[in-house]
mmCIF file of C-alpha atoms and ligand atoms in Angstrom:
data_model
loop_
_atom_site.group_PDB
_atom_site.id
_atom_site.type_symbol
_atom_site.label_atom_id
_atom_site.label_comp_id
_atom_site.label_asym_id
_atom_site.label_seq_id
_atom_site.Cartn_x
_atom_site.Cartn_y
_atom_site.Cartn_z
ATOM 1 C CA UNK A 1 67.522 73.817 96.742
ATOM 2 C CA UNK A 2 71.158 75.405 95.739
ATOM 3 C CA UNK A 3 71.062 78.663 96.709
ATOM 4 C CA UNK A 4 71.811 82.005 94.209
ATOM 5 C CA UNK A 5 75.286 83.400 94.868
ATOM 6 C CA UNK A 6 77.887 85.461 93.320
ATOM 7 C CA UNK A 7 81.082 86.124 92.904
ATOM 8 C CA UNK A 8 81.347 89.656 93.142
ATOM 9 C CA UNK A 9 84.225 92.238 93.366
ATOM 10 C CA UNK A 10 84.798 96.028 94.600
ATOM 11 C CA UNK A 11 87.520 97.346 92.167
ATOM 12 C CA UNK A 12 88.709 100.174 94.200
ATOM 13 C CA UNK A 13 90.747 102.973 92.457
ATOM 14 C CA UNK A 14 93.382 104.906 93.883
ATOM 15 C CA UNK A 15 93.922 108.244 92.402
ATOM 16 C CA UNK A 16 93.705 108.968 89.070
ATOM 17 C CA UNK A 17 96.674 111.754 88.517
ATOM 18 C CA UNK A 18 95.782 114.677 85.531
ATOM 19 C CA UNK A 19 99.182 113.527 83.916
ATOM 20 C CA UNK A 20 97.730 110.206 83.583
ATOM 21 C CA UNK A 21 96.571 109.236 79.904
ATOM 22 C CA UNK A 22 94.083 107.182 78.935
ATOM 23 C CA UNK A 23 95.621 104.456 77.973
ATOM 24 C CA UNK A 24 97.281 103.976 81.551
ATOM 25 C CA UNK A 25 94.180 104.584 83.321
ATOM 26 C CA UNK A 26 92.772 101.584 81.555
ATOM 27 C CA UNK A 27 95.691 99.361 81.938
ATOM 28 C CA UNK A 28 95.075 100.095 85.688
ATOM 29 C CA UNK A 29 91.156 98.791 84.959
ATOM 30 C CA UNK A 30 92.585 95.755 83.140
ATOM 31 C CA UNK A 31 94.540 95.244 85.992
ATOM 32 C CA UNK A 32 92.069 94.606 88.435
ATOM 33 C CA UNK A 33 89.380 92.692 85.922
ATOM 34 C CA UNK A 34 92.456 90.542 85.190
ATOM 35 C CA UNK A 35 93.190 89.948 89.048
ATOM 36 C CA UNK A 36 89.254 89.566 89.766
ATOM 37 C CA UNK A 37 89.053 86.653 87.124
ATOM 38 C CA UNK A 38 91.799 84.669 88.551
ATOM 39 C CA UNK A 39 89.520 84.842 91.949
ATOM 40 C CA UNK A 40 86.292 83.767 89.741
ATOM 41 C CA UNK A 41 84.748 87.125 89.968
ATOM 42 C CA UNK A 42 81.610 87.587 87.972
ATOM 43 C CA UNK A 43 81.003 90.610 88.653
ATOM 44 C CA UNK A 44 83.218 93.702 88.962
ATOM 45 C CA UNK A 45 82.270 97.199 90.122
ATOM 46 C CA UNK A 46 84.525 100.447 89.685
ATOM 47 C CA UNK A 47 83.903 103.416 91.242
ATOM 48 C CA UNK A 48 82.349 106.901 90.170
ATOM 49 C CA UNK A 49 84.161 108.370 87.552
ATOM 50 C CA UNK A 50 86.503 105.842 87.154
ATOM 51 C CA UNK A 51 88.192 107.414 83.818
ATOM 52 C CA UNK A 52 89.225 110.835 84.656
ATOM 53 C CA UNK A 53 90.600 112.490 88.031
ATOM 54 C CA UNK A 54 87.211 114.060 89.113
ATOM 55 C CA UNK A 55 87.490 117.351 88.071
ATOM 56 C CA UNK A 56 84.264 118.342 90.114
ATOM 57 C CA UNK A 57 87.051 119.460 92.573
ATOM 58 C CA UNK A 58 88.200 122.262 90.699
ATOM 59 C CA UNK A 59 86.953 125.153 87.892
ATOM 60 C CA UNK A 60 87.873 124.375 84.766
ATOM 61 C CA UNK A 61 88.591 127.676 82.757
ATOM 62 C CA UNK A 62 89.178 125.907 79.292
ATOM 63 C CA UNK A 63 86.558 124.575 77.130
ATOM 64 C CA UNK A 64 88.172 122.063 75.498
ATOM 65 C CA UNK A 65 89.811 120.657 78.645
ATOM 66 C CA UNK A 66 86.828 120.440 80.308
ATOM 67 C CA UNK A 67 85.026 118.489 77.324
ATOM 68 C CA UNK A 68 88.525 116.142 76.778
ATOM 69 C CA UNK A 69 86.691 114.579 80.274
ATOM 70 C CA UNK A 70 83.419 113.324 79.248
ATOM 71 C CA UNK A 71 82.931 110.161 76.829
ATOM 72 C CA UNK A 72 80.451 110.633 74.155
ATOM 73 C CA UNK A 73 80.741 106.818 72.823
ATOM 74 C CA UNK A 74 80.985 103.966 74.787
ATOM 75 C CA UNK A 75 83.316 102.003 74.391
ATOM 76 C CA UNK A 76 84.752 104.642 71.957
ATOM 77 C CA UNK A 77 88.694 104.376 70.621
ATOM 78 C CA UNK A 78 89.935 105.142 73.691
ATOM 79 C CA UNK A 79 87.715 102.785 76.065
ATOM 80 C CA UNK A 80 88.003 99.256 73.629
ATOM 81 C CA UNK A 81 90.359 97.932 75.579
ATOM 82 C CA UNK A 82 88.522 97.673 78.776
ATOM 83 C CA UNK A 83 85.520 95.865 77.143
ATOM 84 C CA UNK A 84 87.523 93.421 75.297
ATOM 85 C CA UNK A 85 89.112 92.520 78.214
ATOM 86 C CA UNK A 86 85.892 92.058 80.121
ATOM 87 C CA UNK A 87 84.707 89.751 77.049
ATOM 88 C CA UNK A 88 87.864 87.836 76.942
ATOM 89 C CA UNK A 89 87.576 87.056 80.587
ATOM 90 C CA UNK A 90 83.791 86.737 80.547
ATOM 91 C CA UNK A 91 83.431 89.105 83.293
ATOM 92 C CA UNK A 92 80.830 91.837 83.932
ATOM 93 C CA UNK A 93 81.142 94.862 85.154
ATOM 94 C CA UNK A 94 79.882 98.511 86.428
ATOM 95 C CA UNK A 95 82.026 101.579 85.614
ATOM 96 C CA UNK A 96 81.130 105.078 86.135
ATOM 97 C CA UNK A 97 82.169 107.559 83.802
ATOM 98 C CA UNK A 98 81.252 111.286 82.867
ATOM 99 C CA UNK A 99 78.991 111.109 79.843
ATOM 100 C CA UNK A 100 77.997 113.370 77.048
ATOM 101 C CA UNK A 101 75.371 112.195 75.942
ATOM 102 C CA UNK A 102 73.740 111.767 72.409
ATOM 103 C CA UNK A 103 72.091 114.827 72.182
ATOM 104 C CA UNK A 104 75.125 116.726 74.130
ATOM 105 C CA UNK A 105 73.752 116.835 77.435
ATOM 106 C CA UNK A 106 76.234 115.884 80.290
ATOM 107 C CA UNK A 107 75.626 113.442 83.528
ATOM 108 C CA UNK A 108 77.654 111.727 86.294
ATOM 109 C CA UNK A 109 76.787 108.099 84.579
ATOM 110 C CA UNK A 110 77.105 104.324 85.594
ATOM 111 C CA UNK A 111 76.634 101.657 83.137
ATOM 112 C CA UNK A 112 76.147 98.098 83.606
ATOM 113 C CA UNK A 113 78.249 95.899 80.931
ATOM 114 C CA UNK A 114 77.638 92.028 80.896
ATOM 115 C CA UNK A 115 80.096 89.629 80.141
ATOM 116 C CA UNK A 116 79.615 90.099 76.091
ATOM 117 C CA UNK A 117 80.532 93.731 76.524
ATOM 118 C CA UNK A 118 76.798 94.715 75.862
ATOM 119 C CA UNK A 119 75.696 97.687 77.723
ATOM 120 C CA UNK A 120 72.491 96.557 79.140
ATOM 121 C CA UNK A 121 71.869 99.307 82.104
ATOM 122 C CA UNK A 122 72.172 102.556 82.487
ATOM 123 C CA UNK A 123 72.044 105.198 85.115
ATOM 124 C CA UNK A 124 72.388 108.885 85.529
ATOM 125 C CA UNK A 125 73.348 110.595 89.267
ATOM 126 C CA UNK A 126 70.053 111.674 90.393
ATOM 127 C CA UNK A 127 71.236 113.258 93.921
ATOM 128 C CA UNK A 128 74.265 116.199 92.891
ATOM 129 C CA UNK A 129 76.216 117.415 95.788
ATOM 130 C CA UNK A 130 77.896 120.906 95.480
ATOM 131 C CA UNK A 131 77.271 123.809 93.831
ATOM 132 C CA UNK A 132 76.823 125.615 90.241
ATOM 133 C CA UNK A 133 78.909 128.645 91.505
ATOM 134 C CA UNK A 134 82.768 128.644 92.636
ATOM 135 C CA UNK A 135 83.140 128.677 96.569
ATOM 136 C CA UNK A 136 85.911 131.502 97.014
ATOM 137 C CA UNK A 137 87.903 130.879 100.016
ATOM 138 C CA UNK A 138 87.266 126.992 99.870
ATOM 139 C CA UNK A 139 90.228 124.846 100.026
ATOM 140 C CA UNK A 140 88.862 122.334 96.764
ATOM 141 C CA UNK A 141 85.763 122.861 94.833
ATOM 142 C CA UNK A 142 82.638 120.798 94.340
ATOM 143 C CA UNK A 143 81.152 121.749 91.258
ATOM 144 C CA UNK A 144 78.699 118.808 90.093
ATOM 145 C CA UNK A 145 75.773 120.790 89.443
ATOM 146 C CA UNK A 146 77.828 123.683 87.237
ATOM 147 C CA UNK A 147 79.400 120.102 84.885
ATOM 148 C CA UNK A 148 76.541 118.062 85.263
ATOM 149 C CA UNK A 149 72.574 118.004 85.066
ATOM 150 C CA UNK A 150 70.030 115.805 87.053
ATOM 151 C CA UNK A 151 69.951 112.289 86.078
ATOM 152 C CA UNK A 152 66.970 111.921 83.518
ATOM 153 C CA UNK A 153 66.549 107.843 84.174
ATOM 154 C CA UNK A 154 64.832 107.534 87.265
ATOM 155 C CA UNK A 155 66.469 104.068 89.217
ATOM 156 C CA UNK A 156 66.234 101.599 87.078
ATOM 157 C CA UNK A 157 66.339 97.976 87.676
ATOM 158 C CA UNK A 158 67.771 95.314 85.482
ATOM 159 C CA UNK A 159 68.168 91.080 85.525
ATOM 160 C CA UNK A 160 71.473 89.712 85.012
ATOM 161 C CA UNK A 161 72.364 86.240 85.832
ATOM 162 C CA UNK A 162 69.000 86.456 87.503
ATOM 163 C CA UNK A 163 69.442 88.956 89.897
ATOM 164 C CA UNK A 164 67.885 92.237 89.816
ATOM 165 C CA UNK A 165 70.714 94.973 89.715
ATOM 166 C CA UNK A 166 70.174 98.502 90.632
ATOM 167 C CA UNK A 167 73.118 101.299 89.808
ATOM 168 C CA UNK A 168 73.685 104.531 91.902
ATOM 169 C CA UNK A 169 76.099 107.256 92.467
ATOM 170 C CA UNK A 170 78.035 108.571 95.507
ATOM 171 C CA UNK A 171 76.113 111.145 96.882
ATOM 172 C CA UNK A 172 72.838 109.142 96.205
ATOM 173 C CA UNK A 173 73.585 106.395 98.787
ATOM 174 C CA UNK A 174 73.300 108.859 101.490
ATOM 175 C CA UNK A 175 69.553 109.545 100.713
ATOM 176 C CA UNK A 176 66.989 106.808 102.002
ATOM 177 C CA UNK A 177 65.030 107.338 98.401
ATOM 178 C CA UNK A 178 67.828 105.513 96.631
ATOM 179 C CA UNK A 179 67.635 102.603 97.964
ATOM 180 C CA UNK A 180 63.722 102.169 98.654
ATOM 181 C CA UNK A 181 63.046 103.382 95.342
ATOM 182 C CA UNK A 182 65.003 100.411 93.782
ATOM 183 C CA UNK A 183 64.023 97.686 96.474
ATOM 184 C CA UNK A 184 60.446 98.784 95.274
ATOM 185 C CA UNK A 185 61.560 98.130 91.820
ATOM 186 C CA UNK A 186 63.002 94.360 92.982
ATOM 187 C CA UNK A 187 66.496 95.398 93.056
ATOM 188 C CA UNK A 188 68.696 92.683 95.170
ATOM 189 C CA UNK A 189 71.921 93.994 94.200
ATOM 190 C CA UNK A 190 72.972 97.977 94.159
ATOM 191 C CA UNK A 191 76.379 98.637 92.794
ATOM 192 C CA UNK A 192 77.303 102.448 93.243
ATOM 193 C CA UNK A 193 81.026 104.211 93.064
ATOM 194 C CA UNK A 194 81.754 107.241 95.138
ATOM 195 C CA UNK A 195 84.821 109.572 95.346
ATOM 196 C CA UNK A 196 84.399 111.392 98.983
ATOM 197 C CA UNK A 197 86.899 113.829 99.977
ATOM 198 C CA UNK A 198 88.118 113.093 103.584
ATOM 199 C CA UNK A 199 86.959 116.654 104.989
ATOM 200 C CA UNK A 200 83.789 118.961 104.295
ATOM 201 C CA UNK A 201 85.196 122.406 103.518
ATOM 202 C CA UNK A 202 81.538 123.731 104.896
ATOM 203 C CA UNK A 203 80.835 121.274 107.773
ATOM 204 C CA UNK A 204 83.862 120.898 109.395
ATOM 205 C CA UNK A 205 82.430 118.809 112.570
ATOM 206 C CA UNK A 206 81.129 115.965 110.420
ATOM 207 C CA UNK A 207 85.548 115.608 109.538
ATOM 208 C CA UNK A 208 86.160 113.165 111.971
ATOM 209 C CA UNK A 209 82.646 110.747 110.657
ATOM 210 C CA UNK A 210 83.723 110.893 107.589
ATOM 211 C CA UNK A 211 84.103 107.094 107.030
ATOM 212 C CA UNK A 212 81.737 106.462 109.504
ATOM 213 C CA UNK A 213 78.831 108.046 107.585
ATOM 214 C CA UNK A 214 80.156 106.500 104.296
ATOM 215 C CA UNK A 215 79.749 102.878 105.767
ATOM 216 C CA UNK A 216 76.341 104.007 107.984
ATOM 217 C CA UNK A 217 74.805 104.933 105.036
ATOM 218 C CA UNK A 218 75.605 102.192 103.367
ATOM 219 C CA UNK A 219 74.647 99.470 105.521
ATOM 220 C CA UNK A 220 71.631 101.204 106.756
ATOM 221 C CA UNK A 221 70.653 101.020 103.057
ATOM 222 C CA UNK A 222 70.923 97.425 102.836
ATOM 223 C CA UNK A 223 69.677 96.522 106.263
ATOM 224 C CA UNK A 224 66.435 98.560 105.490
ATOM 225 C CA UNK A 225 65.632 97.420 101.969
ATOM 226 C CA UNK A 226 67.476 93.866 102.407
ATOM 227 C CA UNK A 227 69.935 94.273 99.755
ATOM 228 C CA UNK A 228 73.456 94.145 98.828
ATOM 229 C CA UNK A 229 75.456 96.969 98.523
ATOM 230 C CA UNK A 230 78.690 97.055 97.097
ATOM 231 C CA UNK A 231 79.973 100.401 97.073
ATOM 232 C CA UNK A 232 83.379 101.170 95.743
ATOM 233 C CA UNK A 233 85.890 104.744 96.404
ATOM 234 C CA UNK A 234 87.884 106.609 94.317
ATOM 235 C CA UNK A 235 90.504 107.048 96.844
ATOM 236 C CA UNK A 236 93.549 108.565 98.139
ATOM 237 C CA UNK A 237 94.870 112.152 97.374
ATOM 238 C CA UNK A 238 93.854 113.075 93.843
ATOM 239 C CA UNK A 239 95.181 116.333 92.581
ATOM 240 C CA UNK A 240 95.336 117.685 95.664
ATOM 241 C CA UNK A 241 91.826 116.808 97.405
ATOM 242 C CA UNK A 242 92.040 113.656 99.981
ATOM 243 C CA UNK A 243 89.258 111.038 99.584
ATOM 244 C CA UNK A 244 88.508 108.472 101.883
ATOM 245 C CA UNK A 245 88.668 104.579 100.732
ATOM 246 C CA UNK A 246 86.455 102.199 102.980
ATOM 247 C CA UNK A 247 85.296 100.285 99.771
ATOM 248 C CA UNK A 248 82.591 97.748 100.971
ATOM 249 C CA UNK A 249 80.404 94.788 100.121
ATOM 250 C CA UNK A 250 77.170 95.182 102.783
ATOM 251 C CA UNK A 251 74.741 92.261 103.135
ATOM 252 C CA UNK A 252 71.553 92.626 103.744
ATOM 253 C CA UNK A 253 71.523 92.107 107.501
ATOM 254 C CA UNK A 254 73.558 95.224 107.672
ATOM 255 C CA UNK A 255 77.070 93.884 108.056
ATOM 256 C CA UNK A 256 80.186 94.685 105.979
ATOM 257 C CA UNK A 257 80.856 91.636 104.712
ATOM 258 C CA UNK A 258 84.482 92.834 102.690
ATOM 259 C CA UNK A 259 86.212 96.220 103.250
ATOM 260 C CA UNK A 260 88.866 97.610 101.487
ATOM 261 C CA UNK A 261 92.391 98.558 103.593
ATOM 262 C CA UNK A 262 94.216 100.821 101.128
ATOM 263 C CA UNK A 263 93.913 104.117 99.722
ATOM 264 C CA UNK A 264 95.351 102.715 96.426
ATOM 265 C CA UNK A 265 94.148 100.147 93.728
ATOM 266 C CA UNK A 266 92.782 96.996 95.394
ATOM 267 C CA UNK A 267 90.026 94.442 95.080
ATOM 268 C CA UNK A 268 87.757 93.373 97.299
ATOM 269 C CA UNK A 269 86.253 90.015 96.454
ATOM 270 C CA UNK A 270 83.331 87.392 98.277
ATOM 271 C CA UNK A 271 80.595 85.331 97.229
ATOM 272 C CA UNK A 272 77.036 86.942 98.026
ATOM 273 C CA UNK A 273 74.344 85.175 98.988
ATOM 274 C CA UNK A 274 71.051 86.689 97.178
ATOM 275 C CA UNK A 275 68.679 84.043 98.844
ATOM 276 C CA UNK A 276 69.209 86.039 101.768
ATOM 277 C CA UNK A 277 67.283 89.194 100.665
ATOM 278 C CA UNK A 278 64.574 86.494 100.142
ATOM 279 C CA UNK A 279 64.960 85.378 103.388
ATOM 280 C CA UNK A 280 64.905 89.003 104.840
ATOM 281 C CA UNK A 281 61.876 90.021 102.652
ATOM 282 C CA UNK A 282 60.216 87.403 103.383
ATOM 283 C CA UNK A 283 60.256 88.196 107.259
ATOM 284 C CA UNK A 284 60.978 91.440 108.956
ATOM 285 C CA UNK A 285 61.293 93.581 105.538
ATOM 286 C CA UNK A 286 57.950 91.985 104.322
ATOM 287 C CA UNK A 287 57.129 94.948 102.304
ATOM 288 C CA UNK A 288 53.725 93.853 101.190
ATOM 289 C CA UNK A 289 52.999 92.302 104.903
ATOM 290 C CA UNK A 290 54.471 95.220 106.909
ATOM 291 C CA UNK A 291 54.920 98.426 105.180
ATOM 292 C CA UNK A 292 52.262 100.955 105.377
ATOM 293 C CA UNK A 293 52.170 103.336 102.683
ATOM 294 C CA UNK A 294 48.634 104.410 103.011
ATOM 295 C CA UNK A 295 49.640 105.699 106.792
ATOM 296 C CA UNK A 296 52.681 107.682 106.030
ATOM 297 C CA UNK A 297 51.902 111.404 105.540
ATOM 298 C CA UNK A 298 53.545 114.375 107.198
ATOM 299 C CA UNK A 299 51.360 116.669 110.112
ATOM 300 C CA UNK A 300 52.003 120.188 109.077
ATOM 301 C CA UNK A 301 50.012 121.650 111.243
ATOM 302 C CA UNK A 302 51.338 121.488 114.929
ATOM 303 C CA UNK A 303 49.111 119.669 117.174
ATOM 304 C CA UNK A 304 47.040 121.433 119.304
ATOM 305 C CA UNK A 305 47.712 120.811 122.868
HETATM 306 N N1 LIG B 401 80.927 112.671 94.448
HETATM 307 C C1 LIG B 401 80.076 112.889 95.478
HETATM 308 O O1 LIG B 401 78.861 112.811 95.315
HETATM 309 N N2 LIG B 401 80.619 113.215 96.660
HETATM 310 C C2 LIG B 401 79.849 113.564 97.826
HETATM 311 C C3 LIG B 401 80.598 114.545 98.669
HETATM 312 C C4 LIG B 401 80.816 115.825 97.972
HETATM 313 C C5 LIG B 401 79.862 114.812 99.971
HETATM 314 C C6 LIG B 401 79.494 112.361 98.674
HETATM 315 O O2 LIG B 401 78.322 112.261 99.060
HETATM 316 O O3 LIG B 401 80.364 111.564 99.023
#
């Protein structure tokens, strides 16, 4: 029996400068859907907020600025382009984007777009990092949870190409929940984007595991559920802030199978084998044979000696 693969691709941004407009950032998007076809791609996967600089990283004191940075329609005028390419070239593709939404709310979102330019998944950042107030004395802000609200989807899985694809969002692939929560839903496939500066303004020590964590998590993630990851940066020094790179396509026995070298635009691409999350479900990640849900529960009360 032929076995299910994919052609798959990390399209990792570098940064996205305030100057830039619109119609540059896309041309940059283009770019790399245009490069991915000519490797057979199938699948591309941008990172977190791949529109706009991410603004998270500083207080934005004017109302209409801040709004000029979420996309109420999509694609909308200024976002077209970007899905007629993907239809021309018959590609697919994940691209995470700040989102007001119909009824004005705002969330750190990821959509899924198949190769007719339908949107046919959607996800909204569950896990915000940061804080709601300004840090004073902090050398670049974090402000997700003062410009965005908790995701309101759950983790959502969705077929394409039959293969179950489940989206997430930076922060959320350091959390164990992500990924369990969508290998219980079937996922095989979880594409996520992440812009991580390169230091922790509040945990200095964890500096110099910076890209360590990002890839630990990662594969730990897809070792644990057997999955593929492919997570994808928003790298380089944007506006000021330094983000780490390390774009990466895990398999699910753990190993980076792809890795990005730059901090600037570049594509990652390899054929994934989804037979092998079979494989690895089928023996030591035998959910329904091994796992032991009925057992797990927490001992509050210390054990008396
Ligand atoms: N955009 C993010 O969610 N970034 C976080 C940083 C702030 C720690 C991350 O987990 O990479």
């Amino acid at each position: 029996m032929r076995s299910r693969t994919l052609t798959v691709s990390a399209a990792q941004l570098g940064p996205i400068p305030l100057s830039a407009t619109r119609a540059e950032t896309l041309a940059r998007l283009i770019k790399l859907l245009e490069e991915a076809a000519l490797e057979g791609t199938q699948l591309v996967v941008f990172p977190e907020a791949a529109l706009t600089p991410f603004f998270p990283h500083w207080l934005v004191r004017d109302h209409d600025e801040l709004h000029s940075y979420y996309d109420k329609n999509l694609p909308g005028t200024d976002t077209q382009a970007l899905f007629d390419a993907a239809r021309e070239l018959q590609m697919a593709f994940v691209l995470g984007y700040a989102e007001r939404a119909e009824d004005n709310r705002l969330f750190n979102t990821a959509v899924l777009v198949d190769e007719n330019a339908n949107i046919i998944h959607r996800y909204r950042k569950i896990h915000l990092p940061g804080f709601d107030a300004v840090q004073k004395d902090a050398p670049f802000q974090n402000l997700e949870k003062r410009y965005f609200e908790v995701g309101n989807l759950g983790f959502g899985v969705q077929s394409w190409r039959k293969t179950k694809i489940g989206l997430a969002i930076c922060n959320d692939r350091r959390w164990a929940e992500t990924y369990r929560v969508l290998a219980l839903g079937g996922a095989e496939l979880v594409c996520l984007g992440y812009n991580t500066p390169a230091s922790t303004p509040h945990l200095p020590e964890s500096d110099r595991l910076v890209d360590f964590q990002n890839h630990l998590s990662m594969q730990a993630g897809a070792y644990q559920n057997s999955m593929w990851v492919i997570g994808v940066a928003k790298a380089g020094t944007e506006e000021g802030v330094s983000q780490i790179g390390g774009s990466a396509i895990n398999a699910p026995s753990g190993e980076i199978v792809a890795v990005a070298r730059t901090l600037g635009d570049e594509l990652v691409t390899t054929d994934i084998d989804l037979d092998m999350v079979t494989r690895y479900r089928r023996d030591v990640f035998s959910f329904s044979q091994h796992r032991r849900p009925e057992h797990y529960r927490s001992i509050t009360e210390p054990v008396a000696r």
